[in-house]
Tab-separated table of C-alpha atoms (C1' of nucleotides) in Angstrom:
chain	number	residue	atom	x	y	z
A	1	MET	CA	0.378	-1.483	-10.728
A	2	SER	CA	1.161	-0.437	-14.757
A	3	ASN	CA	1.558	3.613	-14.236
A	4	ALA	CA	-2.413	5.464	-14.997
A	5	CYS	CA	-0.281	8.391	-12.854
A	6	ARG	CA	-3.250	9.786	-11.336
A	7	SER	CA	-2.317	12.866	-9.086
A	8	GLY	CA	0.364	14.935	-8.839
A	9	CYS	CA	0.605	14.304	-4.718
A	10	PRO	CA	3.780	13.267	-3.105
A	11	ILE	CA	1.227	10.815	-1.713
A	12	ASN	CA	-0.089	9.886	-3.891
A	13	LEU	CA	2.451	8.807	-6.432
A	14	THR	CA	4.412	6.558	-3.592
A	15	LEU	CA	1.488	5.015	-3.112
A	16	GLU	CA	1.912	4.410	-6.319
A	17	MET	CA	5.713	2.908	-6.441
A	18	LEU	CA	5.651	1.548	-3.189
A	19	GLY	CA	1.865	0.761	-2.384
A	20	ASP	CA	1.495	-3.287	-2.761
A	21	ARG	CA	1.478	-5.906	-0.340
A	22	TRP	CA	4.613	-7.056	-1.063
A	23	SER	CA	6.954	-4.497	-2.434
A	24	LEU	CA	7.875	-3.070	1.454
A	25	ILE	CA	8.412	-6.712	2.119
A	26	VAL	CA	11.615	-7.274	-0.303
A	27	ILE	CA	12.542	-4.094	0.881
A	28	ARG	CA	12.210	-4.494	4.532
A	29	ASP	CA	14.231	-7.967	3.572
A	30	LEU	CA	16.820	-6.343	1.769
A	31	MET	CA	17.318	-3.284	4.627
A	32	PHE	CA	16.755	-5.621	7.918
A	33	GLY	CA	17.164	-8.916	6.581
A	34	ASN	CA	20.500	-7.841	5.383
A	35	ARG	CA	19.435	-10.587	1.839
A	36	ARG	CA	20.908	-10.012	-1.054
A	37	HIS	CA	20.227	-12.626	-3.367
A	38	PHE	CA	16.699	-14.233	-4.625
A	39	ARG	CA	16.737	-17.255	-3.281
A	40	GLU	CA	17.615	-15.246	0.303
A	41	LEU	CA	14.753	-12.996	-0.012
A	42	LEU	CA	12.242	-15.682	-1.504
A	43	THR	CA	12.900	-18.601	1.326
A	44	GLY	CA	14.028	-16.088	4.118
A	45	SER	CA	11.280	-14.453	5.505
A	46	GLU	CA	7.868	-15.004	7.191
A	47	GLU	CA	5.536	-14.551	4.531
A	48	GLY	CA	6.498	-17.241	1.649
A	49	ILE	CA	6.162	-14.489	-1.403
A	50	ALA	CA	5.877	-16.866	-4.133
A	51	SER	CA	8.749	-16.907	-6.796
A	52	ASN	CA	7.317	-14.805	-9.458
A	53	ILE	CA	5.711	-12.180	-7.394
A	54	LEU	CA	9.032	-11.685	-6.424
A	55	ALA	CA	10.797	-11.752	-9.286
A	56	ASP	CA	7.579	-9.213	-10.212
A	57	ARG	CA	8.307	-6.977	-7.417
A	58	LEU	CA	12.352	-7.301	-8.438
A	59	LYS	CA	12.625	-6.200	-11.357
A	60	ARG	CA	9.997	-2.960	-11.157
A	61	LEU	CA	11.575	-2.039	-8.055
A	62	VAL	CA	14.763	-2.007	-10.696
A	63	ALA	CA	12.588	-0.367	-13.625
A	64	ALA	CA	11.709	2.138	-10.771
A	65	GLY	CA	15.445	3.216	-9.601
A	66	LEU	CA	15.216	2.064	-5.623
A	67	LEU	CA	17.284	-1.586	-6.751
A	68	THR	CA	19.923	-1.910	-8.480
A	69	LYS	CA	20.990	-5.595	-9.914
A	70	SER	CA	24.673	-6.975	-9.924
A	71	ASP	CA	26.287	-10.109	-10.715
A	72	ASP	CA	28.114	-11.606	-8.318
A	73	PRO	CA	31.649	-12.499	-8.940
A	74	ALA	CA	32.025	-15.614	-6.947
A	75	HIS	CA	28.204	-17.541	-8.340
A	76	ARG	CA	28.060	-15.878	-12.153
A	77	GLN	CA	24.534	-16.919	-11.849
A	78	LYS	CA	23.699	-15.738	-8.636
A	79	ALA	CA	22.093	-11.600	-8.920
A	80	VAL	CA	23.325	-9.733	-6.239
A	81	TYR	CA	20.772	-6.898	-5.207
A	82	SER	CA	21.418	-3.637	-4.198
A	83	LEU	CA	19.761	-0.557	-2.144
A	84	THR	CA	20.080	2.083	-4.019
A	85	GLU	CA	19.697	5.627	-2.329
A	86	PRO	CA	16.394	6.266	-2.718
A	87	ALA	CA	15.635	2.612	-1.203
A	88	ILE	CA	17.879	3.511	1.705
A	89	GLN	CA	15.729	6.605	2.477
A	90	LEU	CA	12.544	4.650	2.870
A	91	VAL	CA	14.004	3.546	6.255
A	92	PRO	CA	12.399	6.734	8.406
A	93	LEU	CA	9.013	6.059	6.847
A	94	LEU	CA	9.617	1.804	7.355
A	95	ALA	CA	10.773	3.370	11.408
A	96	GLN	CA	7.514	4.445	11.389
A	97	MET	CA	5.561	1.906	9.236
A	98	GLY	CA	6.731	-0.508	12.575
A	99	ALA	CA	6.018	2.135	15.504
A	100	TRP	CA	2.593	2.129	14.004
A	101	GLY	CA	1.953	-1.416	13.399
A	102	SER	CA	3.596	-2.889	16.694
A	103	ARG	CA	1.591	-0.187	18.629
A	104	HIS	CA	-2.084	-0.755	16.675
A	105	THR	CA	-1.741	-4.516	15.265
A	106	PRO	CA	-1.203	-7.521	16.536
A	107	ALA	CA	2.154	-8.022	16.010
A	108	SER	CA	4.679	-10.588	18.143
A	109	PRO	CA	6.723	-8.476	20.667
A	110	GLU	CA	9.728	-10.241	19.964
A	111	LEU	CA	9.370	-8.881	16.246
A	112	SER	CA	8.711	-5.247	17.804
A	113	ILE	CA	11.629	-5.219	19.611
A	114	ARG	CA	13.435	-4.101	16.309
A	115	ALA	CA	11.339	-1.640	15.569
A	116	LYS	CA	10.750	-0.063	18.963
A	117	LEU	CA	14.348	0.569	19.540
A	118	LEU	CA	14.338	2.113	15.220
A	119	GLU	CA	11.766	4.534	16.415
A	120	GLU	CA	13.266	5.608	20.245
A	121	GLY	CA	16.022	6.219	18.149
A	122	GLY	CA	14.942	8.800	16.144
A	123	PRO	CA	16.124	10.920	13.440
A	124	PRO	CA	19.511	9.839	14.118
A	125	LEU	CA	19.297	6.324	14.960
A	126	TRP	CA	18.160	7.010	11.253
A	127	GLU	CA	20.572	8.406	9.748
A	128	ALA	CA	23.501	6.278	11.568
A	129	PHE	CA	21.694	3.066	9.962
A	130	MET	CA	21.284	4.539	6.464
A	131	ASP	CA	24.909	4.876	6.701
A	132	GLU	CA	25.610	1.776	7.169
A	133	LEU	CA	23.581	0.581	4.756
A	134	ARG	CA	24.820	3.016	2.317
A	135	SER	CA	28.405	0.773	3.462
A	136	LEU	CA	26.580	-2.106	2.807
A	137	HIS	CA	25.099	-1.701	-0.546
A	138	LEU	CA	27.029	1.022	-1.475
A	139	GLY	CA	31.470	0.378	-0.935
A	140	ALA	CA	30.946	3.385	1.296
A	141	PRO	CA	32.810	3.149	4.049
A	142	ALA	CA	31.428	2.531	7.650
A	143	LYS	CA	31.367	5.288	10.687
A	144	GLY	CA	29.980	4.167	13.926
A	145	PRO	CA	29.459	0.423	15.550
A	146	SER	CA	26.552	-1.233	13.494
A	147	VAL	CA	23.020	-0.791	14.116
A	148	LEU	CA	20.996	-4.453	12.102
A	149	ALA	CA	23.578	-5.712	14.326
A	150	ARG	CA	22.406	-3.789	17.918
A	151	LEU	CA	19.083	-4.228	16.960
A	152	GLN	CA	19.360	-7.581	16.179
A	153	ALA	CA	20.533	-9.213	19.449
A	154	ALA	CA	17.710	-7.568	21.349
A	155	TYR	CA	15.230	-9.277	19.225
A	156	GLU	CA	16.921	-12.431	19.745
A	157	ALA	CA	17.452	-11.610	23.150
A	158	ALA	CA	14.010	-11.131	23.482
A	159	VAL	CA	13.223	-14.347	21.727
A	160	ALA	CA	15.627	-16.316	24.573
A	161	HIS	CA	14.349	-13.952	27.316
A	162	GLU	CA	10.872	-15.403	25.278
A	163	ALA	CA	11.403	-19.229	25.286
A	164	ALA	CA	13.468	-19.545	28.448
A	165	GLY	CA	10.366	-19.264	30.306
A	166	THR	CA	8.690	-16.002	31.574
B	1	MET	CA	-7.090	-7.712	0.985
B	2	SER	CA	-8.856	-10.479	3.700
B	3	ASN	CA	-6.638	-11.710	6.425
B	4	ALA	CA	-4.384	-14.641	5.979
B	5	CYS	CA	-1.499	-12.866	8.544
B	6	ARG	CA	0.952	-13.862	7.149
B	7	SER	CA	3.669	-13.100	9.532
B	8	GLY	CA	3.165	-11.674	13.066
B	9	CYS	CA	6.304	-8.616	11.814
B	10	PRO	CA	4.591	-4.808	12.346
B	11	ILE	CA	5.471	-3.862	8.864
B	12	ASN	CA	3.501	-6.932	7.284
B	13	LEU	CA	0.516	-6.039	9.398
B	14	THR	CA	0.818	-2.590	8.837
B	15	LEU	CA	0.628	-3.602	4.821
B	16	GLU	CA	-1.951	-6.225	5.292
B	17	MET	CA	-3.769	-3.156	6.563
B	18	LEU	CA	-3.396	0.126	4.439
B	19	GLY	CA	-0.708	-1.964	1.774
B	20	ASP	CA	-3.188	-1.348	-1.604
B	21	ARG	CA	-3.460	1.849	-3.502
B	22	TRP	CA	-7.041	3.260	-2.042
B	23	SER	CA	-6.731	2.963	1.556
B	24	LEU	CA	-4.232	6.310	2.566
B	25	ILE	CA	-5.349	8.139	-0.396
B	26	VAL	CA	-8.771	7.927	1.508
B	27	ILE	CA	-7.264	8.832	4.786
B	28	ARG	CA	-4.897	11.155	3.528
B	29	ASP	CA	-8.296	12.445	2.086
B	30	LEU	CA	-10.093	12.933	5.998
B	31	MET	CA	-6.569	13.849	7.105
B	32	PHE	CA	-5.508	17.280	4.994
B	33	GLY	CA	-8.659	17.322	2.925
B	34	ASN	CA	-10.495	18.197	5.497
B	35	ARG	CA	-13.832	15.505	3.961
B	36	ARG	CA	-16.320	13.726	6.339
B	37	HIS	CA	-18.492	12.908	3.764
B	38	PHE	CA	-19.173	9.816	1.329
B	39	ARG	CA	-19.526	12.313	-2.053
B	40	GLU	CA	-17.157	14.415	-0.195
B	41	LEU	CA	-14.247	11.649	-1.195
B	42	LEU	CA	-15.652	11.118	-4.194
B	43	THR	CA	-15.153	13.361	-5.875
B	44	GLY	CA	-13.081	15.763	-4.150
B	45	SER	CA	-9.995	14.251	-4.561
B	46	GLU	CA	-7.991	14.494	-7.661
B	47	GLU	CA	-7.487	10.933	-8.752
B	48	GLY	CA	-10.565	9.730	-8.893
B	49	ILE	CA	-11.483	6.697	-6.538
B	50	ALA	CA	-14.630	4.629	-8.156
B	51	SER	CA	-18.051	4.598	-5.768
B	52	ASN	CA	-17.814	1.214	-5.108
B	53	ILE	CA	-13.715	0.768	-4.327
B	54	LEU	CA	-14.410	3.613	-1.985
B	55	ALA	CA	-17.739	2.441	-0.120
B	56	ASP	CA	-15.174	-0.868	-0.036
B	57	ARG	CA	-12.737	0.907	1.416
B	58	LEU	CA	-14.630	2.948	4.061
B	59	LYS	CA	-16.228	-0.351	4.623
B	60	ARG	CA	-12.475	-1.602	6.056
B	61	LEU	CA	-11.183	1.260	7.706
B	62	VAL	CA	-14.378	1.111	9.865
B	63	ALA	CA	-14.362	-2.844	10.706
B	64	ALA	CA	-10.057	-2.197	11.421
B	65	GLY	CA	-11.224	0.415	13.050
B	66	LEU	CA	-9.513	2.954	11.466
B	67	LEU	CA	-12.795	5.481	10.922
B	68	THR	CA	-15.290	6.213	12.901
B	69	LYS	CA	-19.637	6.179	10.869
B	70	SER	CA	-22.045	8.798	12.325
B	71	ASP	CA	-25.442	9.968	11.511
B	72	ASP	CA	-24.871	13.691	10.584
B	73	PRO	CA	-27.358	15.134	12.964
B	74	ALA	CA	-28.350	17.651	9.988
B	75	HIS	CA	-29.282	15.974	6.887
B	76	ARG	CA	-30.211	12.384	8.641
B	77	GLN	CA	-29.028	10.282	4.705
B	78	LYS	CA	-25.547	11.649	4.755
B	79	ALA	CA	-23.351	9.865	7.053
B	80	VAL	CA	-20.193	11.353	8.963
B	81	TYR	CA	-16.935	9.341	8.589
B	82	SER	CA	-14.164	10.237	11.356
B	83	LEU	CA	-10.534	9.218	12.125
B	84	THR	CA	-10.210	6.636	14.967
B	85	GLU	CA	-6.985	7.950	17.361
B	86	PRO	CA	-5.017	5.371	15.438
B	87	ALA	CA	-5.897	6.838	12.293
B	88	ILE	CA	-4.264	9.756	13.619
B	89	GLN	CA	-1.476	7.753	14.883
B	90	LEU	CA	-0.942	7.890	11.220
B	91	VAL	CA	0.191	10.916	10.586
B	92	PRO	CA	4.008	10.350	11.422
B	93	LEU	CA	3.611	8.013	9.165
B	94	LEU	CA	1.741	9.987	6.243
B	95	ALA	CA	4.562	12.550	6.399
B	96	GLN	CA	7.524	10.418	5.798
B	97	MET	CA	5.498	9.522	3.026
B	98	GLY	CA	4.625	12.379	1.132
B	99	ALA	CA	8.839	13.280	2.374
B	100	TRP	CA	10.016	11.001	0.541
B	101	GLY	CA	7.383	11.364	-2.304
B	102	SER	CA	8.222	14.731	-3.045
B	103	ARG	CA	12.161	14.046	-3.145
B	104	HIS	CA	12.189	11.189	-5.429
B	105	THR	CA	8.540	10.915	-7.573
B	106	PRO	CA	7.798	13.677	-10.136
B	107	ALA	CA	5.696	14.983	-8.053
B	108	SER	CA	4.283	18.700	-8.320
B	109	PRO	CA	5.730	21.080	-6.590
B	110	GLU	CA	2.928	22.804	-5.379
B	111	LEU	CA	1.574	20.092	-4.076
B	112	SER	CA	4.767	19.509	-2.535
B	113	ILE	CA	4.705	22.055	-0.366
B	114	ARG	CA	2.358	20.896	2.319
B	115	ALA	CA	4.753	17.245	2.750
B	116	LYS	CA	8.064	20.146	3.073
B	117	LEU	CA	6.313	22.249	5.541
B	118	LEU	CA	5.164	19.275	7.602
B	119	GLU	CA	8.857	17.437	6.693
B	120	GLU	CA	10.349	20.445	7.877
B	121	GLY	CA	7.801	21.028	11.107
B	122	GLY	CA	9.149	17.384	12.423
B	123	PRO	CA	8.036	15.816	15.569
B	124	PRO	CA	6.657	18.948	17.613
B	125	LEU	CA	4.741	19.843	14.148
B	126	TRP	CA	3.013	16.573	14.365
B	127	GLU	CA	1.841	16.708	17.444
B	128	ALA	CA	0.150	19.725	16.811
B	129	PHE	CA	-1.702	18.411	13.576
B	130	MET	CA	-1.883	15.311	15.567
B	131	ASP	CA	-4.394	17.439	18.743
B	132	GLU	CA	-6.324	18.975	15.754
B	133	LEU	CA	-7.379	16.218	14.186
B	134	ARG	CA	-8.272	14.823	17.585
B	135	SER	CA	-10.223	17.823	18.170
B	136	LEU	CA	-11.329	18.299	14.080
B	137	HIS	CA	-12.888	14.076	14.920
B	138	LEU	CA	-13.154	13.725	18.724
B	139	GLY	CA	-14.252	16.712	19.660
B	140	ALA	CA	-11.312	17.740	21.691
B	141	PRO	CA	-10.371	21.041	23.385
B	142	ALA	CA	-7.704	22.651	19.975
B	143	LYS	CA	-4.524	23.855	21.778
B	144	GLY	CA	-3.389	26.462	19.444
B	145	PRO	CA	-3.172	28.281	15.777
B	146	SER	CA	-4.366	25.868	13.018
B	147	VAL	CA	-1.430	23.751	11.357
B	148	LEU	CA	-4.150	22.832	8.655
B	149	ALA	CA	-4.665	26.207	7.754
B	150	ARG	CA	-0.803	26.848	8.154
B	151	LEU	CA	-0.135	23.898	5.382
B	152	GLN	CA	-3.292	24.979	2.644
B	153	ALA	CA	-2.746	28.915	3.031
B	154	ALA	CA	1.448	27.837	2.378
B	155	TYR	CA	-0.800	25.960	-0.692
B	156	GLU	CA	-2.697	28.291	-2.255
B	157	ALA	CA	-0.132	31.041	-2.076
B	158	ALA	CA	2.748	28.474	-4.436
B	159	VAL	CA	-0.128	28.304	-6.531
B	160	ALA	CA	-1.135	32.187	-6.876
B	161	HIS	CA	2.783	32.670	-7.029
B	162	GLU	CA	2.620	30.092	-9.930
B	163	ALA	CA	0.014	31.086	-11.412
B	164	ALA	CA	1.217	34.696	-11.937
B	165	GLY	CA	3.769	33.763	-13.874
B	166	THR	CA	7.062	32.664	-12.616
C	1	DA	C1'	-47.824	17.509	-1.887
C	2	DG	C1'	-45.106	16.224	-5.740
C	3	DA	C1'	-41.294	16.592	-9.072
C	4	DG	C1'	-35.965	16.482	-9.886
C	5	DA	C1'	-31.860	16.247	-7.549
C	6	DC	C1'	-28.490	14.584	-3.941
C	7	DT	C1'	-27.343	11.046	-0.442
C	8	DG	C1'	-24.327	7.104	0.282
C	9	DA	C1'	-23.708	2.831	-1.490
C	10	DT	C1'	-25.013	-1.777	-4.378
C	11	DT	C1'	-24.605	-4.713	-8.872
C	12	DG	C1'	-22.878	-5.707	-13.458
C	13	DC	C1'	-18.813	-7.121	-16.666
C	14	DG	C1'	-15.022	-7.598	-18.688
C	15	DA	C1'	-9.724	-6.520	-17.396
C	16	DT	C1'	-6.342	-6.892	-15.106
C	17	DT	C1'	-4.026	-8.696	-10.399
C	18	DT	C1'	-2.675	-12.630	-7.649
C	19	DG	C1'	-1.273	-16.977	-5.708
C	20	DC	C1'	0.025	-21.520	-5.865
C	21	DA	C1'	2.552	-25.467	-8.593
C	22	DA	C1'	5.181	-26.581	-12.127
C	23	DT	C1'	8.936	-26.275	-15.012
C	24	DC	C1'	12.468	-24.062	-17.981
C	25	DG	C1'	17.102	-23.689	-19.445
C	26	DG	C1'	22.027	-22.908	-17.605
C	27	DT	C1'	25.928	-23.125	-13.308
C	28	DT	C1'	28.165	-25.481	-9.071
C	29	DT	C1'	28.349	-28.848	-6.616
C	30	DT	C1'	29.374	-33.248	-5.984
D	1	DA	C1'	28.065	-37.950	-15.230
D	2	DA	C1'	24.783	-36.887	-11.629
D	3	DA	C1'	22.894	-33.901	-7.951
D	4	DA	C1'	21.304	-30.185	-6.109
D	5	DC	C1'	20.929	-25.460	-7.051
D	6	DC	C1'	20.377	-20.709	-9.751
D	7	DG	C1'	17.107	-17.061	-11.012
D	8	DA	C1'	13.971	-16.995	-13.055
D	9	DT	C1'	8.906	-18.149	-16.248
D	10	DT	C1'	4.736	-20.513	-17.811
D	11	DG	C1'	-0.419	-21.983	-16.958
D	12	DC	C1'	-4.179	-21.890	-14.570
D	13	DA	C1'	-8.144	-20.609	-11.244
D	14	DA	C1'	-9.375	-16.798	-8.007
D	15	DA	C1'	-9.114	-12.588	-6.264
D	16	DT	C1'	-9.022	-7.770	-6.891
D	17	DC	C1'	-9.993	-3.873	-9.944
D	18	DG	C1'	-12.660	0.168	-11.818
D	19	DC	C1'	-15.832	1.562	-14.717
D	20	DA	C1'	-20.889	2.540	-16.232
D	21	DA	C1'	-24.824	1.917	-14.541
D	22	DT	C1'	-29.008	1.698	-11.092
D	23	DC	C1'	-30.840	1.949	-6.227
D	24	DA	C1'	-33.705	3.063	-2.746
D	25	DG	C1'	-34.511	6.677	1.163
D	26	DT	C1'	-34.035	11.688	1.695
D	27	DC	C1'	-34.048	16.789	0.695
D	28	DT	C1'	-35.102	20.739	-1.491
D	29	DC	C1'	-38.010	23.503	-4.279
D	30	DT	C1'	-42.598	25.078	-6.289
DNA sequence: AGAGACTGATTGCGATTTGCAATCGGTTTT
DNA sequence: AAAACCGATTGCAAATCGCAATCAGTCTCT
């Protein structure tokens, strides 16, 4: 993935930075999965990323300025990964990606609930969610009710509804 | 890139389909560069894709239902590649990708003009552009003035302005 | 009709990337 | 002190990438 800088096209440069199979998965888990530590990212997601791949992607994303790495004050051995402002501004991109995937791939209906809610909310909801991420990751003040909790509640309701029979 | 289907998450499935360094470049050129033939895609873009990679991506995108391949009635040897409806619905995703890249990568200012216009236009402009792509690729009737021409004119004006000194 | 250019690919091959398993030294918990 | 946990690192085989050369079929030009 090193840098050849094939062209100055913004779409191309975005692909050079994020266009692989794992980088956006990591960012998705930090963004929607509320995960902060290496181990949470390693075992928490359904996709099963290998530890060396995760280590490599975290290193690259930190180097690219999308994540910061800091020490956990409570546990000296733990590293805490946080989204930076450029990564937080990927919310609209991931929202569109989720919306497209829920419409044009055989995505799980329960997992698509969040994507559809984010899509229906549109830019206003994205902004609220970005504010929330800023407060979670940068210590900025939160302004409204938790978008993350709302998305999660809708997902769990869908799962419960599914489990309770059609 | 074959199919392991790591999870049913819509973001993951979108990445499994499009998350590599070239697939979206090909779609970008079909979408914004008005290219239809293998040779145009091969030599037309700044990034310099290799012919075997292009052949592979075209094959995969056709198999995934994002492109169709048909014979050029004028030149029997030529194949014509067209965007299908699912690919046309990638417009918002590519718009967000361009917007993010123009803000957070060292993208060329001239090449960022189109991305910024698409972003400022928002969903209404995207819809108009998608209608235009449908008319170009599927033979549906066009409804308004050409968005593509407007974007291209803005780009060329920026290049001319740049060439004429600051 | 024949020479040559152009079409969409395909092949060979070396370099890189991927992903799995095992392991590491250090830290915290028991 | 022993065991579990932490964020990685290494070895290795497989897959992928990307460059160059090449291919058979089609079109143009004379």
